[in-house]
Amino acid sequence: MRLFALRDYRHLFSAQVIALFGTGLATVALGLLAYDLAGSDAAAVLATALTIKMVLYVVVAPIAAAWADRLPRRAFLALLDAVRAGVVLALPFVTEIWHVYLLIGLLQAASAAFTPTFQAVIPDIVTDGNQYTRALSASQVAYTMESLLSPVLAAIALMFMSFSWLFIGTSIGFVVSAALVLSTRIPNARPTGERRIWDRVASGVTLFARTPRLRGILALNLVVAAAGSIVVVSTVNLVRDELGGTQADVAWMLAASGGGTLLIALLLPKVLDRIAERHVMMTGAAVLVAGVAAAITMTATGLALWGVMAAIWATIGAGMAMVITPTGRVIRASAPPEGLPAAFAAQFSLSHLAWLVTYPIAGWVGTSAGVVVAWPILGALATIGAAVALVLWPRRVAARRIVGSAVLGAAEAEAASAALGEIRSRARVGIGSV
């Protein structure tokens, strides 16, 4: 594949994979640490930690992006990896629950700055449009493989060592990731021209607010979060309590969702070469709404069977891939090069804002009132999000159009279309007067 012939991309992708798998192992270890410290209140501890994570993702990402063009990006990414390595290394030594909250806050603040900066680097390294699509797909595959394999790797490791060693392994992974980042030739961000910090923070959000297709993505974020929170939050209780499964069965059910995501992520690059991003993403939203409706029907009718649940989970995973994978292409076509860091940071922050809404519904409402109450609420949010996306992102507004041999952004494409229309109009007038 030509994509991996690019040395800088190859090193960055390797850094991403190593950091992802390290984070996955740390997530398993964090659950065990919470149980050690809080016992029966471990779920509440984890819920609070997850809330801290979402809040920091929403707040920190745009602020970090505001300074992206003033910092050397390679050194900045390596520094964030070093911070994450140090925080994870300290986790095995905590003795109080508030220590967990403090360290998780530091860890997620670093991750909130790292991820959008990393996403904004890729289009500067992979400049070919088709190869960039494959880079987005590769990232989606990496995220999916982490969700599939991390629990399995953690389970195998825990057969031979205590969970504290998982934190140590994660710390080593972040150090290796930092070394790989330093081995690349990442260009620094282009100056945005914004002087005031608030203007710089708000620039990405402003871009989303004024761009129809990006407003559509905001609504699609809600669809993804509403459906995805069902899988993330409810799988454990359904498998253990309803189906009587084991911890390994929980991992396999999550793998069913990840398998749907993986399959679609592998197929999408060729599909997106022929079909517009909007069509693929709206189809994905419809798949997610259907998946949530099927999940609601499953619980309402008492048909929570292994095969039925696995099929629904795989459908939700596939729909998520159809929405998430093309998002980077749409953002890239909607922002100038100097505005990409702010645009990716805005998407990172705003998408996690949607999860901050849906996680409590799936978790707290699901625990207190049951999934028969929580899931219809999430289904309504998914349906509303899909409908609003159709309105906010009209069919006539494409993420990109090709005029001649040039790939144009939406503004240039609209101008080109207007010019072509004027030429055709004049031609018709000329022909009529001959």
XYZ file of C-alpha atoms in Angstrom:
434
model
C 0.000 0.000 0.000
C 1.433 3.365 -1.023
C 0.168 4.961 2.155
C 2.583 3.007 4.346
C 5.436 3.750 1.964
C 5.371 7.247 3.508
C 7.935 6.989 6.295
C 6.546 9.815 8.419
C 3.004 8.465 8.243
C 4.219 4.955 9.003
C 5.967 6.147 12.164
C 2.992 8.249 13.273
C 0.559 5.411 12.674
C 2.787 3.075 14.691
C 2.863 5.630 17.510
C -0.927 5.838 17.412
C -1.372 2.048 17.542
C 1.056 1.637 20.448
C -0.560 4.448 22.429
C -4.046 3.082 21.719
C -3.255 -0.397 22.917
C -1.539 1.027 25.977
C -4.635 3.080 26.756
C -6.826 -0.006 26.318
C -4.747 -1.980 28.795
C -4.815 0.938 31.238
C -8.611 1.082 30.972
C -8.886 -2.540 32.108
C -6.404 -1.907 34.923
C -8.277 1.229 36.012
C -11.447 -0.796 36.512
C -9.573 -3.246 38.732
C -7.926 -0.392 40.630
C -11.330 1.230 41.239
C -12.636 -2.076 42.590
C -9.625 -2.381 44.892
C -10.215 1.104 46.287
C -14.014 1.327 46.318
C -15.372 -2.230 46.254
C -19.097 -2.176 45.494
C -18.875 1.548 44.637
C -16.414 0.897 41.814
C -19.050 1.666 39.155
C -19.645 5.102 40.675
C -15.899 5.759 40.726
C -15.577 4.776 37.075
C -18.619 6.865 36.120
C -17.087 9.912 37.784
C -13.755 9.273 36.058
C -15.573 8.990 32.711
C -17.389 12.253 33.338
C -14.077 13.959 34.135
C -12.709 12.601 30.873
C -15.611 13.942 28.785
C -15.558 17.383 30.414
C -11.829 17.763 29.814
C -12.179 16.598 26.210
C -14.821 19.260 25.628
C -12.866 22.070 27.313
C -9.183 21.345 26.677
C -9.184 20.393 22.978
C -10.119 23.830 21.537
C -7.768 25.616 23.937
C -4.874 23.375 22.886
C -5.700 23.962 19.235
C -5.634 27.720 19.819
C -1.913 27.446 20.543
C -1.158 24.830 17.888
C 0.386 27.278 15.416
C 2.647 28.762 18.106
C 4.194 25.464 19.190
C 6.483 22.993 17.376
C 4.014 20.170 16.820
C 6.504 17.318 16.943
C 7.870 18.411 20.327
C 4.361 19.159 21.592
C 3.085 15.668 20.735
C 6.156 14.025 22.276
C 5.741 16.107 25.450
C 2.103 15.039 25.771
C 3.144 11.393 25.397
C 5.723 11.914 28.155
C 3.079 13.441 30.442
C 0.768 10.481 29.831
C 3.603 8.042 30.524
C 4.342 9.709 33.861
C 0.691 9.829 34.944
C 0.018 6.177 34.115
C 3.195 5.149 35.913
C 1.914 6.866 39.067
C -1.512 5.176 39.075
C -0.422 1.877 40.723
C 0.785 3.823 43.749
C -2.433 5.714 44.582
C -4.131 5.009 47.907
C -7.143 7.346 47.771
C -9.996 7.684 45.306
C -9.345 11.393 44.855
C -5.841 10.481 43.687
C -7.477 8.528 40.862
C -9.600 11.520 39.871
C -6.596 13.870 39.877
C -4.384 11.577 37.791
C -7.181 10.714 35.372
C -7.781 14.429 34.940
C -4.123 14.989 34.014
C -4.105 11.957 31.716
C -7.241 12.960 29.845
C -6.171 16.604 29.579
C -3.030 15.427 27.804
C -5.061 13.106 25.575
C -7.512 15.912 24.782
C -4.606 18.024 23.521
C -2.863 15.132 21.751
C -5.666 13.662 19.652
C -6.836 16.723 17.660
C -3.233 17.855 17.145
C -2.379 14.400 15.809
C -5.446 14.414 13.539
C -4.477 17.807 12.117
C -0.938 16.582 11.356
C -2.034 13.709 9.098
C -3.401 15.807 6.175
C -0.100 17.751 6.142
C 1.789 14.469 5.667
C -0.675 12.531 3.492
C -1.518 15.138 0.876
C -3.153 12.889 -1.726
C -6.927 12.860 -1.248
C -7.441 9.149 -1.890
C -4.531 8.160 0.338
C -5.852 10.472 3.046
C -9.137 8.548 2.956
C -7.153 5.364 3.485
C -5.305 6.998 6.365
C -8.641 7.810 8.003
C -9.779 4.227 7.469
C -6.514 2.898 8.920
C -7.045 5.020 12.026
C -10.573 3.655 12.370
C -9.219 0.100 12.035
C -6.632 0.870 14.715
C -9.293 2.128 17.116
C -11.417 -0.941 16.396
C -8.574 -3.422 16.812
C -7.714 -1.808 20.137
C -11.285 -2.298 21.372
C -11.228 -5.897 20.129
C -7.809 -6.999 21.355
C -7.025 -4.920 24.448
C -9.404 -6.848 26.753
C -8.039 -10.144 25.428
C -4.412 -9.073 25.896
C -5.217 -7.774 29.377
C -6.915 -11.049 30.317
C -3.882 -13.041 29.177
C -1.459 -10.711 30.987
C -3.467 -10.898 34.217
C -2.982 -14.664 34.250
C 0.713 -14.052 34.961
C 0.916 -10.679 36.723
C -1.022 -8.200 38.828
C -2.955 -5.367 37.185
C -0.315 -2.853 38.340
C 2.004 -4.183 35.661
C -0.548 -3.153 33.020
C -0.002 0.473 34.027
C 3.750 0.009 33.744
C 3.371 -1.540 30.296
C 1.164 1.355 29.237
C 3.759 3.870 30.429
C 6.433 2.138 28.353
C 4.101 2.268 25.358
C 3.707 6.038 25.658
C 7.501 6.428 25.810
C 7.860 4.388 22.599
C 5.105 6.485 21.011
C 7.001 9.677 21.896
C 10.189 8.277 20.347
C 8.345 7.451 17.114
C 6.851 10.939 16.970
C 10.291 12.491 17.412
C 11.587 10.373 14.521
C 9.185 12.020 12.060
C 9.397 15.263 10.101
C 6.153 16.901 11.149
C 5.701 20.382 9.666
C 4.669 23.096 12.074
C 1.149 24.459 11.765
C 0.554 27.475 9.574
C -0.263 30.707 11.433
C -3.999 31.314 11.646
C -3.708 35.092 11.751
C -5.877 35.295 14.871
C -4.267 37.386 17.597
C -6.644 37.127 20.541
C -6.787 33.802 22.367
C -10.590 33.737 22.437
C -10.759 34.253 18.671
C -8.364 31.355 18.252
C -10.355 29.122 20.598
C -13.659 30.010 18.945
C -12.463 29.783 15.336
C -13.084 26.043 14.981
C -16.513 26.196 16.618
C -17.384 29.212 14.460
C -16.404 27.253 11.352
C -18.795 24.458 12.355
C -21.591 26.929 13.093
C -21.416 28.652 9.706
C -20.741 25.647 7.452
C -23.844 23.582 6.527
C -22.102 20.211 6.153
C -20.244 20.699 9.449
C -23.502 21.578 11.189
C -24.756 18.286 9.802
C -21.789 16.519 11.385
C -22.730 18.041 14.746
C -26.116 16.371 14.507
C -24.554 13.104 13.347
C -22.300 13.170 16.427
C -25.454 12.882 18.535
C -26.614 9.861 16.528
C -23.269 8.113 17.035
C -23.166 8.905 20.754
C -26.763 7.808 21.378
C -26.231 4.427 19.708
C -22.655 3.919 20.877
C -23.425 4.605 24.531
C -25.810 1.640 24.545
C -22.970 -0.661 23.524
C -20.306 0.898 25.756
C -22.368 1.224 28.930
C -24.907 -1.597 28.805
C -23.000 -4.585 27.422
C -21.601 -5.723 30.758
C -24.944 -5.833 32.569
C -26.801 -7.425 29.668
C -24.243 -10.184 29.182
C -23.678 -10.905 32.868
C -27.198 -10.397 34.249
C -29.560 -11.126 31.346
C -27.579 -13.759 29.457
C -25.644 -15.182 32.404
C -22.332 -14.843 30.593
C -18.772 -14.568 31.846
C -16.240 -11.755 31.650
C -14.882 -13.362 28.492
C -18.395 -13.320 27.009
C -18.527 -9.567 27.641
C -15.340 -9.185 25.607
C -16.761 -11.283 22.768
C -19.973 -9.255 22.649
C -17.959 -6.037 22.451
C -15.949 -7.724 19.713
C -19.177 -8.192 17.736
C -19.654 -4.424 17.643
C -15.990 -3.888 16.853
C -16.191 -6.474 14.080
C -18.983 -4.522 12.378
C -16.903 -1.352 12.631
C -13.799 -3.091 11.306
C -15.551 -4.581 8.284
C -17.032 -1.257 7.178
C -13.807 0.660 7.855
C -11.958 -1.703 5.516
C -14.573 -1.362 2.753
C -15.140 2.408 2.907
C -12.026 3.735 1.111
C -13.089 2.250 -2.233
C -16.716 3.193 -1.614
C -15.806 6.824 -0.928
C -13.888 6.968 -4.188
C -17.269 6.642 -5.961
C -19.951 7.823 -3.529
C -20.220 11.224 -1.828
C -19.465 11.449 1.873
C -22.922 12.805 2.688
C -24.702 9.785 1.233
C -22.469 7.350 3.136
C -22.818 9.226 6.430
C -26.587 9.647 6.193
C -26.907 5.965 5.402
C -24.807 5.253 8.483
C -27.146 7.419 10.588
C -30.128 5.417 9.307
C -28.330 2.176 10.188
C -27.679 3.467 13.722
C -31.308 4.485 14.230
C -32.393 1.051 13.025
C -29.866 -0.603 15.347
C -31.159 1.318 18.372
C -34.751 0.487 17.424
C -33.812 -3.196 17.211
C -32.125 -3.011 20.627
C -35.249 -1.425 22.151
C -37.426 -4.128 20.590
C -35.086 -6.842 21.860
C -35.410 -5.747 25.488
C -39.129 -4.910 25.256
C -39.991 -8.363 23.912
C -37.569 -10.311 26.080
C -35.619 -11.607 23.068
C -32.180 -10.910 24.553
C -30.524 -13.924 22.939
C -26.833 -14.295 22.111
C -27.252 -14.267 18.333
C -29.809 -11.468 18.304
C -27.739 -9.205 20.527
C -24.520 -9.892 18.602
C -26.231 -9.022 15.300
C -27.611 -5.757 16.704
C -24.242 -4.838 18.216
C -22.499 -5.528 14.878
C -25.061 -3.335 13.094
C -24.426 -0.451 15.492
C -20.667 -0.871 15.012
C -21.084 -0.755 11.226
C -23.227 2.378 11.384
C -20.690 4.138 13.591
C -17.919 3.439 11.071
C -20.050 4.803 8.220
C -20.459 8.105 10.049
C -17.072 8.494 11.733
C -14.661 7.415 8.981
C -15.616 10.047 6.331
C -15.753 12.874 8.884
C -12.081 13.783 8.466
C -12.539 14.168 4.696
C -15.456 16.537 5.189
C -13.517 18.636 7.712
C -10.476 18.753 5.453
C -12.619 20.010 2.564
C -14.237 22.637 4.777
C -11.243 24.422 6.318
C -8.123 26.102 4.942
C -4.823 24.399 5.839
C -4.070 26.896 8.610
C -7.515 26.273 10.107
C -7.318 22.477 10.262
C -6.014 22.221 13.862
C -8.898 24.349 15.151
C -11.411 22.444 13.002
C -10.268 19.019 14.193
C -10.168 20.255 17.785
C -13.724 21.561 17.463
C -14.933 18.202 16.148
C -13.082 16.371 18.908
C -14.593 18.624 21.565
C -18.135 18.817 20.187
C -18.381 15.093 19.500
C -17.438 14.346 23.105
C -20.043 16.859 24.233
C -22.602 14.543 22.649
C -21.184 11.593 24.579
C -21.329 13.679 27.759
C -25.092 13.870 27.215
C -25.699 10.230 26.302
C -23.406 8.453 28.774
C -25.413 9.572 31.853
C -28.664 8.561 30.164
C -27.347 5.099 29.341
C -25.641 4.654 32.718
C -27.476 6.563 35.444
C -30.992 6.432 33.952
C -30.407 2.847 32.851
C -29.386 1.876 36.390
C -32.169 3.727 38.219
C -35.094 3.228 35.819
C -33.912 0.377 33.585
C -32.969 0.145 29.918
C -36.667 0.060 28.986
C -36.695 3.758 29.928
C -33.139 4.802 29.018
C -32.922 3.234 25.560
C -36.098 4.838 24.122
C -34.698 8.212 25.221
C -31.463 7.438 23.384
C -33.466 6.203 20.402
C -35.354 9.493 20.299
C -32.088 11.440 20.419
C -30.638 9.325 17.581
C -33.744 9.878 15.449
C -33.768 13.615 16.118
C -30.056 13.830 15.313
C -30.493 12.020 11.987
C -33.458 14.202 10.986
C -31.671 17.425 11.925
C -28.580 16.333 9.981
C -30.690 15.905 6.831
C -31.989 19.456 7.241
C -28.701 21.114 8.181
C -26.691 19.354 5.459
C -28.751 19.712 2.267
C -28.186 17.260 -0.551
C -26.867 20.010 -2.808
C -24.000 20.817 -0.402
C -21.253 18.284 -1.021
C -18.041 17.946 0.922
C -16.061 18.126 -2.304
C -16.627 18.350 -6.006
C -14.240 17.669 -8.849
C -14.015 20.226 -11.631
C -11.683 19.088 -14.347
C -8.696 17.532 -12.585
C -8.823 19.725 -9.471
C -10.397 18.690 -6.203
C -12.115 21.710 -4.752
C -13.490 22.584 -1.363
C -17.136 23.499 -1.029
C -16.686 27.274 -1.415
C -14.523 26.898 -4.509
C -16.877 24.246 -5.878
C -19.895 26.502 -5.481
C -18.059 29.340 -7.208
C -16.990 26.991 -9.997
C -20.541 25.693 -10.385
C -21.845 29.254 -10.605
C -19.234 30.096 -13.240
C -20.091 26.987 -15.273
C -23.770 27.854 -15.023
C -23.077 31.359 -16.315
C -21.060 29.945 -19.229
C -23.857 27.527 -20.135
C -26.431 30.332 -19.893
C -24.431 32.581 -22.200
C -23.889 29.691 -24.578
C -27.642 29.081 -24.789
C -28.232 32.782 -25.429
C -25.581 32.763 -28.146
C -27.046 29.684 -29.826
C -30.541 31.175 -29.691
C -29.388 34.376 -31.429
C -27.550 32.642 -34.280
